[in-house]
Short mmCIF file of C-alpha atoms in Angstrom, two decimals:
data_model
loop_
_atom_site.label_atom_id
_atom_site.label_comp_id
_atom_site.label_asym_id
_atom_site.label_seq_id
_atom_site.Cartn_x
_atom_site.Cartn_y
_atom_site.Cartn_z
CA UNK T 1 -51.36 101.84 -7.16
CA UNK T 2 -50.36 104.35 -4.83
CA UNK T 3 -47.02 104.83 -2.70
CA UNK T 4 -48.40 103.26 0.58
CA UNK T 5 -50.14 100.62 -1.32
CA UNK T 6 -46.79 99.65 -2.78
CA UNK T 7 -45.05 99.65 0.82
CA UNK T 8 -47.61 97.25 2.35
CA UNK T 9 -47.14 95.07 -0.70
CA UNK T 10 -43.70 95.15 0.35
CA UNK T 11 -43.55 94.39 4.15
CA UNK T 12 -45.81 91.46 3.79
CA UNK T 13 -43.35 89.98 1.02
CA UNK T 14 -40.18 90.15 3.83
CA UNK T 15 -42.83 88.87 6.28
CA UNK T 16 -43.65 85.53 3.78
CA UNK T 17 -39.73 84.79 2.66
CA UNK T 18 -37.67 86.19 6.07
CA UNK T 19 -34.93 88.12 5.93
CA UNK T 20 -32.66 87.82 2.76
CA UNK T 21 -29.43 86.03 3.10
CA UNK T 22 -26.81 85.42 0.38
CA UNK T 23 -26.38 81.93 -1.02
CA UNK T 24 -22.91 80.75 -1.58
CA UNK T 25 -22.30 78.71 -4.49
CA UNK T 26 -20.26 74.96 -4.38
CA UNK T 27 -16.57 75.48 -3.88
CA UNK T 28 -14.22 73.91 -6.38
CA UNK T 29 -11.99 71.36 -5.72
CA UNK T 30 -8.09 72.18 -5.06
CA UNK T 31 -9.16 75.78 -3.61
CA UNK T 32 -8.73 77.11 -0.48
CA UNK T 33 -11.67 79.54 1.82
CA UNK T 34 -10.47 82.67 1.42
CA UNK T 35 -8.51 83.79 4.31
CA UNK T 36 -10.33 85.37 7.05
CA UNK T 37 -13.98 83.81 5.33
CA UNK T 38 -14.04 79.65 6.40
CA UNK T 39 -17.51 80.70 8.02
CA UNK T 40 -20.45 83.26 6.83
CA UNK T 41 -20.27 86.39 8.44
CA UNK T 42 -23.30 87.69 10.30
CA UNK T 43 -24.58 90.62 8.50
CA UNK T 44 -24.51 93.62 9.98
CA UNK T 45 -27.35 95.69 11.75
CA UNK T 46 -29.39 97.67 9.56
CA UNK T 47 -27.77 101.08 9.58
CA UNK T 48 -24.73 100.44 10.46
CA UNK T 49 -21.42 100.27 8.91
CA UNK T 50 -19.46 97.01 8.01
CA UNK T 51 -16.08 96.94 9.88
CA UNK T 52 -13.37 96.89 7.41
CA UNK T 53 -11.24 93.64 7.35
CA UNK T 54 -7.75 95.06 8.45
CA UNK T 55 -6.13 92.09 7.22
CA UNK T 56 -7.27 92.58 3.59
CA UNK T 57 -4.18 94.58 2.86
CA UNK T 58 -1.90 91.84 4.12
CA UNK T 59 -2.84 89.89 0.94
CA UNK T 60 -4.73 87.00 -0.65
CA UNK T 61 -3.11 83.72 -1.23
CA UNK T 62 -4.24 81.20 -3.62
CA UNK T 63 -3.84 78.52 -5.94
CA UNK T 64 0.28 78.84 -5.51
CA UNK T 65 0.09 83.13 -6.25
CA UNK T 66 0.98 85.35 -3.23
CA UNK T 67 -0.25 89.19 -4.30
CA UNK T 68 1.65 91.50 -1.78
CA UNK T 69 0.85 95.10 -0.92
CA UNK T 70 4.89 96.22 -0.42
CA UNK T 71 6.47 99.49 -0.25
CA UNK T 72 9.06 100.25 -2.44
CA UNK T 73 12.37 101.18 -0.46
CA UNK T 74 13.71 105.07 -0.87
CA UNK T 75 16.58 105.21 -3.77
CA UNK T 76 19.67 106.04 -1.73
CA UNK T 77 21.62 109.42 -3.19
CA UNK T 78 25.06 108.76 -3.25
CA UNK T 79 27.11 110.90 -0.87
CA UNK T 80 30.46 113.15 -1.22
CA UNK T 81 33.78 112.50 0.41
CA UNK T 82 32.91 114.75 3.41
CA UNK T 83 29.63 113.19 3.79
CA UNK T 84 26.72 115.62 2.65
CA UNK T 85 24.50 114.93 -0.08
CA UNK T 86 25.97 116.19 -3.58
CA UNK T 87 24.09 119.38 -5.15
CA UNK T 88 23.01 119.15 -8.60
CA UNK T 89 24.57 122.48 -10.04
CA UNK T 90 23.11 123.69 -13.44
CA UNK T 91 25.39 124.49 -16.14
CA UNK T 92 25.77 127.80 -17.82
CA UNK T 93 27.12 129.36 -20.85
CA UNK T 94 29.87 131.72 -20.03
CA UNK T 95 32.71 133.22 -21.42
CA UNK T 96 36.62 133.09 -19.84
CA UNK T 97 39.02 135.91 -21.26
CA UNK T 98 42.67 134.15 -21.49
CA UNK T 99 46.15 135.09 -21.68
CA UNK T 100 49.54 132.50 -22.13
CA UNK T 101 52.49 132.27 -23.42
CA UNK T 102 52.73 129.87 -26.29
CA UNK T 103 56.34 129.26 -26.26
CA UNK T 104 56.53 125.39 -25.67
CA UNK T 105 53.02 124.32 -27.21
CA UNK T 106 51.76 123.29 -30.27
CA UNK T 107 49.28 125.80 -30.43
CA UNK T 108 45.91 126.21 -28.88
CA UNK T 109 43.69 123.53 -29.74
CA UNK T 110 43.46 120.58 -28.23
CA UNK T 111 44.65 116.89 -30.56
CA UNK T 112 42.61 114.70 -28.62
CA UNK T 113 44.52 111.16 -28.36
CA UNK T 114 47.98 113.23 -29.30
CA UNK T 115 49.97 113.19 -25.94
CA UNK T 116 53.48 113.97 -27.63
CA UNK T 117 51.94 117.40 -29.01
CA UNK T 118 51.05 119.41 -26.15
CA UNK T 119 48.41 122.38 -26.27
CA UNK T 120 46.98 125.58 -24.38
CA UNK T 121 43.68 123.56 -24.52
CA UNK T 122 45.11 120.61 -22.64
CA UNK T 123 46.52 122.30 -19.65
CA UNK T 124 42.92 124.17 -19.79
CA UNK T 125 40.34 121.61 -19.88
CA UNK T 126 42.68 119.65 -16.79
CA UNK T 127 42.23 122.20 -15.10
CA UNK T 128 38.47 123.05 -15.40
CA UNK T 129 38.27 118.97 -14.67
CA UNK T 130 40.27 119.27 -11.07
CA UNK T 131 38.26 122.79 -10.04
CA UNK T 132 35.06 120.54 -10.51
CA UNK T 133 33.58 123.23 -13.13
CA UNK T 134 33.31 119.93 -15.94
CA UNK T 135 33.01 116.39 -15.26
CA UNK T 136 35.80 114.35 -16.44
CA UNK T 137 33.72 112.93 -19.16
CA UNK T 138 33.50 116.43 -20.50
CA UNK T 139 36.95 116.97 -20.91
CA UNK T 140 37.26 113.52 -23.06
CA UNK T 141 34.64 115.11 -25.35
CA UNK T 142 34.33 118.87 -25.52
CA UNK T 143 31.69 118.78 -27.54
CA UNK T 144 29.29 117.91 -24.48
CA UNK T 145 30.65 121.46 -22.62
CA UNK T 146 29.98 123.28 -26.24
CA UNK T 147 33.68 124.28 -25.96
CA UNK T 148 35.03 126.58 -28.79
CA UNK T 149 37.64 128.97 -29.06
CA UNK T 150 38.10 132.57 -30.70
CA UNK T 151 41.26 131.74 -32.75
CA UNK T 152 43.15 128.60 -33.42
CA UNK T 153 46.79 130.46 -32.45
CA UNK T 154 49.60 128.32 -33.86
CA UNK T 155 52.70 127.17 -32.49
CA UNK T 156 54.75 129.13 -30.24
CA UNK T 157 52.12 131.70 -30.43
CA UNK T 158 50.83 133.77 -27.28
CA UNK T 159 47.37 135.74 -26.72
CA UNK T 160 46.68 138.43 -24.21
CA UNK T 161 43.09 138.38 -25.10
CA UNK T 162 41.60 134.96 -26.39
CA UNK T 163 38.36 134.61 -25.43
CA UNK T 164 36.65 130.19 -25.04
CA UNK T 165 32.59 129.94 -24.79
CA UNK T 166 31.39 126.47 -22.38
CA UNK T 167 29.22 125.40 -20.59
CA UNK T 168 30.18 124.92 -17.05
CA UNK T 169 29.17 124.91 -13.29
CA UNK T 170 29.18 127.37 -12.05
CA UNK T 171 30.64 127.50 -8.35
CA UNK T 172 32.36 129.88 -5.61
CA UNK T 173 35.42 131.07 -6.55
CA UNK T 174 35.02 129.72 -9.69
CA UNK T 175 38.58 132.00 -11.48
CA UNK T 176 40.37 131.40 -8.29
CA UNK T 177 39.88 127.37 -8.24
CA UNK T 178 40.66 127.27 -12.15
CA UNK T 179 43.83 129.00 -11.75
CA UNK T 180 45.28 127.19 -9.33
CA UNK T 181 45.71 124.14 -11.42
CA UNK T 182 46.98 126.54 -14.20
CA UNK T 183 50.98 127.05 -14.52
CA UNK T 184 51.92 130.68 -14.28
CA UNK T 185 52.27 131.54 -17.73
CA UNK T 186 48.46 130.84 -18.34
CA UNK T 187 45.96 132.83 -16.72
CA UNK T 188 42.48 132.93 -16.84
CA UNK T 189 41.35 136.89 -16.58
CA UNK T 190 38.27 137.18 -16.93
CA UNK T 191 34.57 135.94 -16.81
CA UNK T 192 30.93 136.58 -17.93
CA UNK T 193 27.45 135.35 -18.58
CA UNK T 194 26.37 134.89 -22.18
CA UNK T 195 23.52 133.56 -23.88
CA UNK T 196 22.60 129.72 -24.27
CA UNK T 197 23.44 129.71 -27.94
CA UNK T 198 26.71 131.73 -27.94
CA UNK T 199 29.52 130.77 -30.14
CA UNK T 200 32.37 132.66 -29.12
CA UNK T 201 34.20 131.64 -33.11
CA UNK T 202 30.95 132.60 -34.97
CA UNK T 203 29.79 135.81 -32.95
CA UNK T 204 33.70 137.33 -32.86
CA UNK T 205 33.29 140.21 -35.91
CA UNK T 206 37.31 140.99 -35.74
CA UNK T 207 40.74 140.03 -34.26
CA UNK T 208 43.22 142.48 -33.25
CA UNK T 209 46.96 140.64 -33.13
CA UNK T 210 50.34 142.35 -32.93
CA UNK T 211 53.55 141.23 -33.81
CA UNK T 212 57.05 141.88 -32.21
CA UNK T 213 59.83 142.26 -33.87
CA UNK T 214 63.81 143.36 -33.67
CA UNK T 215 63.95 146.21 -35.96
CA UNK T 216 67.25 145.50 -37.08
CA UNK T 217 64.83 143.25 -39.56
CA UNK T 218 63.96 146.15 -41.28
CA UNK T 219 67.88 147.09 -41.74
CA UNK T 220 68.48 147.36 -45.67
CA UNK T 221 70.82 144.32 -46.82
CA UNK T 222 73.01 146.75 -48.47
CA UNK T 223 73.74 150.20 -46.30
CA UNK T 224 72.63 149.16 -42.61
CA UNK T 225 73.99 147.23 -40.18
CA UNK T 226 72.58 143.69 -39.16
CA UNK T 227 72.60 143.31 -35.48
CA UNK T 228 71.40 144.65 -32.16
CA UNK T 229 72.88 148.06 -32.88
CA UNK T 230 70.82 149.38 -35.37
CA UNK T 231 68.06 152.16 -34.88
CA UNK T 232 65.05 152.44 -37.12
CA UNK T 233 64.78 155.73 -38.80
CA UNK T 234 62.00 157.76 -39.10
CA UNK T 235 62.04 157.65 -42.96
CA UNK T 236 62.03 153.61 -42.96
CA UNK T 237 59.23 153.46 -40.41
CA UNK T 238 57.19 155.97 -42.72
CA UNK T 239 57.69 153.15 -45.49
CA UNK T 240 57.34 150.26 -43.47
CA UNK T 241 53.62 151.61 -42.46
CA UNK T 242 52.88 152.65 -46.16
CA UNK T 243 53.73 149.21 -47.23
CA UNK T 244 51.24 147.92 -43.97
CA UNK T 245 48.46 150.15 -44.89
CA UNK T 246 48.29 148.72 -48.51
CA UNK T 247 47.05 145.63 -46.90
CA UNK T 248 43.82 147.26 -45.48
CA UNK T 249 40.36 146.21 -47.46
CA UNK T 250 39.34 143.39 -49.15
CA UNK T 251 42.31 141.04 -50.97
CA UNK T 252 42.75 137.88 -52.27
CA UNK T 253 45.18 136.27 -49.56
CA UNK T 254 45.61 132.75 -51.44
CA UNK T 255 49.81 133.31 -51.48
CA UNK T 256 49.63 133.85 -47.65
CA UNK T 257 48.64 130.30 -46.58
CA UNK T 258 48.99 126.90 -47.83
CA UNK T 259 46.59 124.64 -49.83
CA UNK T 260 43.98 127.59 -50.46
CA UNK T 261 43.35 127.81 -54.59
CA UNK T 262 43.21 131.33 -56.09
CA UNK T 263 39.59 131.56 -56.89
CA UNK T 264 38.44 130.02 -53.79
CA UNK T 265 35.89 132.56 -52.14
CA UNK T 266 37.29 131.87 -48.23
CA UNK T 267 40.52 133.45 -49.75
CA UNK T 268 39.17 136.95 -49.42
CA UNK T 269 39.83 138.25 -46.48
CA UNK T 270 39.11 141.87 -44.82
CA UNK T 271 41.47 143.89 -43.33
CA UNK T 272 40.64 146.87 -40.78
CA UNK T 273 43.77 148.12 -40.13
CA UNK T 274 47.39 147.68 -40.02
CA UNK T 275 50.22 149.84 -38.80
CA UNK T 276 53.58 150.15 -36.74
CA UNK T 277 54.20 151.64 -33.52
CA UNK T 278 57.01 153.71 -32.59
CA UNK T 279 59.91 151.76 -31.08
CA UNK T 280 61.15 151.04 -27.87
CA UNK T 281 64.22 149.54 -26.80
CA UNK T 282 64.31 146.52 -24.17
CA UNK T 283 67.88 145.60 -22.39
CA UNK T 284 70.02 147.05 -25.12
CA UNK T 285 67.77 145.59 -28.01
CA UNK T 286 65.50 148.17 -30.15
CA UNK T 287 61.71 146.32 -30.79
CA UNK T 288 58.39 148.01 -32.82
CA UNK T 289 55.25 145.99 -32.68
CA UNK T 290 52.86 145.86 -36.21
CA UNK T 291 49.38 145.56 -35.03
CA UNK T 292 46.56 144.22 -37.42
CA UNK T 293 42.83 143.89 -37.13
CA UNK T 294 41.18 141.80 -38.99
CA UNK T 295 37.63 139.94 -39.79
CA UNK T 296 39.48 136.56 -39.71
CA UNK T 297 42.78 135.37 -40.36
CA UNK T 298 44.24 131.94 -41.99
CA UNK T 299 46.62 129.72 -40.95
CA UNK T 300 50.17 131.54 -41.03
CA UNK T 301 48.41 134.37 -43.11
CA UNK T 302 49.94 137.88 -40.78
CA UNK T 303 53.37 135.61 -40.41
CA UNK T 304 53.42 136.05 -44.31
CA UNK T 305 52.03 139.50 -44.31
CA UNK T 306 54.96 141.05 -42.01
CA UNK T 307 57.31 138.57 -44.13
CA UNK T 308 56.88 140.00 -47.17
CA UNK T 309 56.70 143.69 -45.96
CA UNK T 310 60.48 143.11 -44.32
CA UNK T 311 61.72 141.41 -47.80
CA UNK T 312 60.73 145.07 -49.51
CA UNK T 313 62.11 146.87 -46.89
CA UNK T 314 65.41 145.02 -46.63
CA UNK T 315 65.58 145.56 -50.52
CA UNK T 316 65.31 141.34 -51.41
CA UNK T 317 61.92 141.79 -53.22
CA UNK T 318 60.46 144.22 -55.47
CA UNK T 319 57.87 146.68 -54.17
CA UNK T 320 55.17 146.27 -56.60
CA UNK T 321 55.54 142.57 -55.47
CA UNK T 322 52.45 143.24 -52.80
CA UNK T 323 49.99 144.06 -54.93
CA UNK T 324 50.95 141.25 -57.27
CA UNK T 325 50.45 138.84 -54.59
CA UNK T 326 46.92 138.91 -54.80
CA UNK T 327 46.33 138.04 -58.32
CA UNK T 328 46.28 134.41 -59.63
CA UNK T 329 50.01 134.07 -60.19
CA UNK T 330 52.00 132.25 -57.45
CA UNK T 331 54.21 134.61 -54.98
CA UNK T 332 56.77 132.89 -53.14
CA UNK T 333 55.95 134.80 -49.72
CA UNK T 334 58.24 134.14 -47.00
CA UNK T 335 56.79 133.53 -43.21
CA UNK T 336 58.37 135.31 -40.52
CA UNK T 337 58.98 133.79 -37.05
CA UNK T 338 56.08 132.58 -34.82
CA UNK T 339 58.13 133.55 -31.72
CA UNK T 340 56.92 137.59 -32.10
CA UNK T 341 53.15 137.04 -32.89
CA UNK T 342 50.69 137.63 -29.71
CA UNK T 343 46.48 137.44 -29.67
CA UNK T 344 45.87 141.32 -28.94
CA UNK T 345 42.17 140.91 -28.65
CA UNK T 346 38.62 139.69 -29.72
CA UNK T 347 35.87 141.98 -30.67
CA UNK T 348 31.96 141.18 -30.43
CA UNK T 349 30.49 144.55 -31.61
CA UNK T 350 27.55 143.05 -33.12
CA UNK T 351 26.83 140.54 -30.03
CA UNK T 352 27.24 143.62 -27.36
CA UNK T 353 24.91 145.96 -29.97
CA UNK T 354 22.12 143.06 -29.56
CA UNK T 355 22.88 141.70 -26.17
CA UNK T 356 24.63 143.80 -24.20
CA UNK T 357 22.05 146.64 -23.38
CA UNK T 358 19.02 144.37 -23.46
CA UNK T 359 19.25 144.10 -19.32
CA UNK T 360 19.77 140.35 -18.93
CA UNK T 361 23.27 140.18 -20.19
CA UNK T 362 26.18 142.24 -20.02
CA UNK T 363 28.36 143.31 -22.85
CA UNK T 364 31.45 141.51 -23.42
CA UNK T 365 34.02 144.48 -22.91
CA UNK T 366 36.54 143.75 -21.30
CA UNK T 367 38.33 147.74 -20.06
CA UNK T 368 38.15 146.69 -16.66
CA UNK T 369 40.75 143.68 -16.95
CA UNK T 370 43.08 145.25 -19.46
CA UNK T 371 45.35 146.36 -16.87
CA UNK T 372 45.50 142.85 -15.66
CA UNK T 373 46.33 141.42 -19.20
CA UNK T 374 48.91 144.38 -19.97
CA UNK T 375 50.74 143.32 -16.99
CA UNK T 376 50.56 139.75 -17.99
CA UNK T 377 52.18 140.54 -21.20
CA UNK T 378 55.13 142.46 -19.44
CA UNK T 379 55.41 139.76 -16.93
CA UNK T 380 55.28 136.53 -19.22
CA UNK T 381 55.19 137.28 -22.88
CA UNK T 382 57.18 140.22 -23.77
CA UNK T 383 60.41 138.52 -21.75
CA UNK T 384 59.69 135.40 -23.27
CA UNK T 385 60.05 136.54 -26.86
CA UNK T 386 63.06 138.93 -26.30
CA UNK T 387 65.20 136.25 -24.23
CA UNK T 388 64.29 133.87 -27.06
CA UNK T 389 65.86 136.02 -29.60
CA UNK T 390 68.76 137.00 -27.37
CA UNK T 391 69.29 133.22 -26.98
CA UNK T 392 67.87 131.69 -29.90
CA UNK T 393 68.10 134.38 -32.56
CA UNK T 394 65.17 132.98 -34.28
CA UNK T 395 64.40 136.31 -36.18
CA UNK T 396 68.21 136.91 -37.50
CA UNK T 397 68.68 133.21 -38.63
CA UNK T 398 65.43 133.93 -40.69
CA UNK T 399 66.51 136.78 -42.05
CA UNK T 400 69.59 135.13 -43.62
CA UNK T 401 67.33 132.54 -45.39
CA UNK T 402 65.58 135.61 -47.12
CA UNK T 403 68.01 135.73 -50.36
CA UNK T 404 67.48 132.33 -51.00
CA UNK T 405 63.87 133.39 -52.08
CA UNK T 406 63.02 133.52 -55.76
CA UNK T 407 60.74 137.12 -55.62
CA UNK T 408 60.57 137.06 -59.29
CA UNK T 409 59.36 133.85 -60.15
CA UNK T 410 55.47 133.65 -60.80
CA UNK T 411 53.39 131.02 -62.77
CA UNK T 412 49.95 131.61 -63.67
CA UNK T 413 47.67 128.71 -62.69
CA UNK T 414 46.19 128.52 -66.20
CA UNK T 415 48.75 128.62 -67.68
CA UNK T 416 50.66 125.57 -66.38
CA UNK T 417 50.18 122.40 -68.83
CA UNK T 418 47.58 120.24 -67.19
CA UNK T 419 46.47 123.08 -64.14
CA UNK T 420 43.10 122.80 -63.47
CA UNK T 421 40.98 125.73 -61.70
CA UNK T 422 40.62 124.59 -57.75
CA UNK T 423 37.07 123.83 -56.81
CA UNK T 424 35.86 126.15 -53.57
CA UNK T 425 36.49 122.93 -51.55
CA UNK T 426 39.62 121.90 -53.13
CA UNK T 427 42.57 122.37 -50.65
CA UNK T 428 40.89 124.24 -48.18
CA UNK T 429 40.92 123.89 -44.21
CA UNK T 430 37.33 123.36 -43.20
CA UNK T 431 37.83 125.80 -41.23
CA UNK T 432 37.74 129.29 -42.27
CA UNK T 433 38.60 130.83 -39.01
CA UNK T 434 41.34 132.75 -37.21
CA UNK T 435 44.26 129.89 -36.74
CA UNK T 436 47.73 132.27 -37.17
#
């Protein structure tokens, strides 16, 4: 059969049955017409488009269920004080260069939950809190602003050059804000950019401290005097810095700290250099400063190397006592004064020979604010420790407790009845970095 064939076929069928119309089927009991359908809509012309049923989007109601087309209402962004919408800042990694004066505080980190010991780290992290840099959560837990710190300084100790890695916002005046809610005697110096994963402990390769001192404590107990009159010689600064410069290399530093066993592996420690400078005399008192650099340090470790260097020089221990110190045997080393000890500076060679030239991120040197932190030191630190010797003569009532050292007395670890060799955890730290 061909095509018209098939389309006569066709027109007489519509001619025998009429036009088609759709055949609704009996409507259950209990429901409702739909809404807008209680009578059967004329079709529409052939050819022509349906109108649309502008109420459809209002809904269909039924058997006791509403459906509703509504529009959820616009979350509402909370607003400042002044306001204007808040701005979502992103954080950064960065780097501040410090300087204080530790006299009054119980060293630099922060006892969270201990408000009778204060620390550098306190006054710090309230003040990053009140610039807005750190949400107050983040200074409850520093962990969330990745905070860590070069060195651990103890009490009473200062720094002209510590150097804290965290995460921050970064806003205007970011150095200017911070150190406003800083007291005077700590000052933030410095800033820079540094990469997400920086550690400022773990990527420091040295430590440069310095320690200042009266040099009457190198007067010999016997032929010198002992007060603010005496003048160090030439001759006794040529043997204080021979007996300095036998500290330099690799030693076993287990007499220098507490709770560290003899053959535990974190007792080797690597010393760059150490030496003393030529004196200089400050209102009618003569001071030299012994400067050390260092890999890392422990806790109270350069306290017990200049103590043990000014009980040969005074002529209270022997000389050969030094090298004996880093055997096995116990030394009874003495700890000079924390009043004289100041953070010099940090050192990221290894960081800077990676980082610092590849064009994203700048090295961490930091020449251009050394005049800054030299003039902190003559301003808060250097007057701090000589008007607390003048007043407080920590140094010369430690230097009369020196004779009642035993020098001589040593005791082997094995052989002491019942000693047992220290395992590598066995009265150390946990933490194997600087903390003098």
């Amino acid at each position: 059969m061909g095509l018209p064939s098939l389309r006569a076929a066709a027109g007489a069928l519509r001619r025998a049955c009429g036009p088609w119309m759709p055949r609704l089927g009996r409507r259950l009991p209990g429901v409702p017409p739909m809404a807008g359908k209680a009578e059967t809509p004329a079709l529409a012309p052939v050819g022509t488009r349906p109108e649309p049923d502008r109420r459809a989007g209002s809904g269909w109601q039924g058997a006791g269920r509403v459906w509703e087309d509504t529009e959820q209402p616009a979350k509402k962004l909370k607003r400042s004080a002044d306001g204007e919408p808040p701005r979502k800042l992103p954080k950064r990694k960065i780097v501040l260069l410090m300087a204080y004066s530790g006299k009054g505080y119980h060293g630099m980190q922060r006892n969270v939950g201990s408000s009778q010991f204060k620390t550098i780290e306190d006054d710090l992290v309230s003040a990053l809190v009140q610039s807005g840099c750190i949400p107050e959560n983040h200074g409850e837990d520093m962990r969330k602003m990745s905070f860590q710190r070069c060195a651990r300084t103890d009490k009473g100790v200062s720094a002209a050059g510590q150097v804290v890695s965290l995460k921050v916002w970064l806003i205007d005046d970011i150095l200017e804000k911070i150190n406003s809610h800083l007291p005077s005697h700590i000052r933030i110096l410095g800033l820079k950019r540094v990469t997400g994963g920086f550690n400022s402990k773990n990527r420091c390769d040295a430590r440069t401290y310095v320690y200042m001192l009266p040099t009457f404590a190198f007067a010999h107990k016997d032929h010198d005097v002992q007060d603010e009159s005496y003048r160090l010689s030439t001759s006794t600064l040529r043997r204080v810095n021979q007996l300095l410069a036998c500290y330099k290399g690799t030693h076993n530093f287990h007499n220098f700290t507490s709770q560290k066993g003899p053959r535990e592996p974190s007792a080797q420690r690597y010393i760059l250099d150490m030496f003393c400078e030529e004196p200089f005399e400050r209102d009618g008192m003569e001071f030299a400063v012994i400067k050390v650099k260092g890999q890392s340090f422990m806790t109270h470790q350069i306290r017990k190397m200049v103590g043990l260097v000014v009980a040969i020089v005074k002529g209270y221990a022997p000389g050969d006592l030094l090298e004996r110190s880093w055997g096995e045997a116990k030394v009874d080393v003495p700890k000079a004064p924390g009043l004289g000890l100041v953070l010099e500076r940090v050192h990221f060679e290894t960081y800077n020979r990676r980082f610092g030239c590849d064009g994203l991120h700048e090295p961490l040197d930091w020449t251009q604010e050394e005049a800054e932190a030299a003039a902190f030191k003559e301003q808060h630190i250097y007057p701090t420790i000589i008007s607390t010797e003048r007043h407080e003569r920590s140094m010369a009532q430690w230097l009369s407790t020196l004779p009642a050292h035993d020098f001589s007395a040593t005791a082997h670890a094995a052989a002491s009845p019942g000693a047992k060799d220290p395992s590598p955890q066995e009265g150390s730290e946990g933490d194997d970095g600087d903390s003098d």
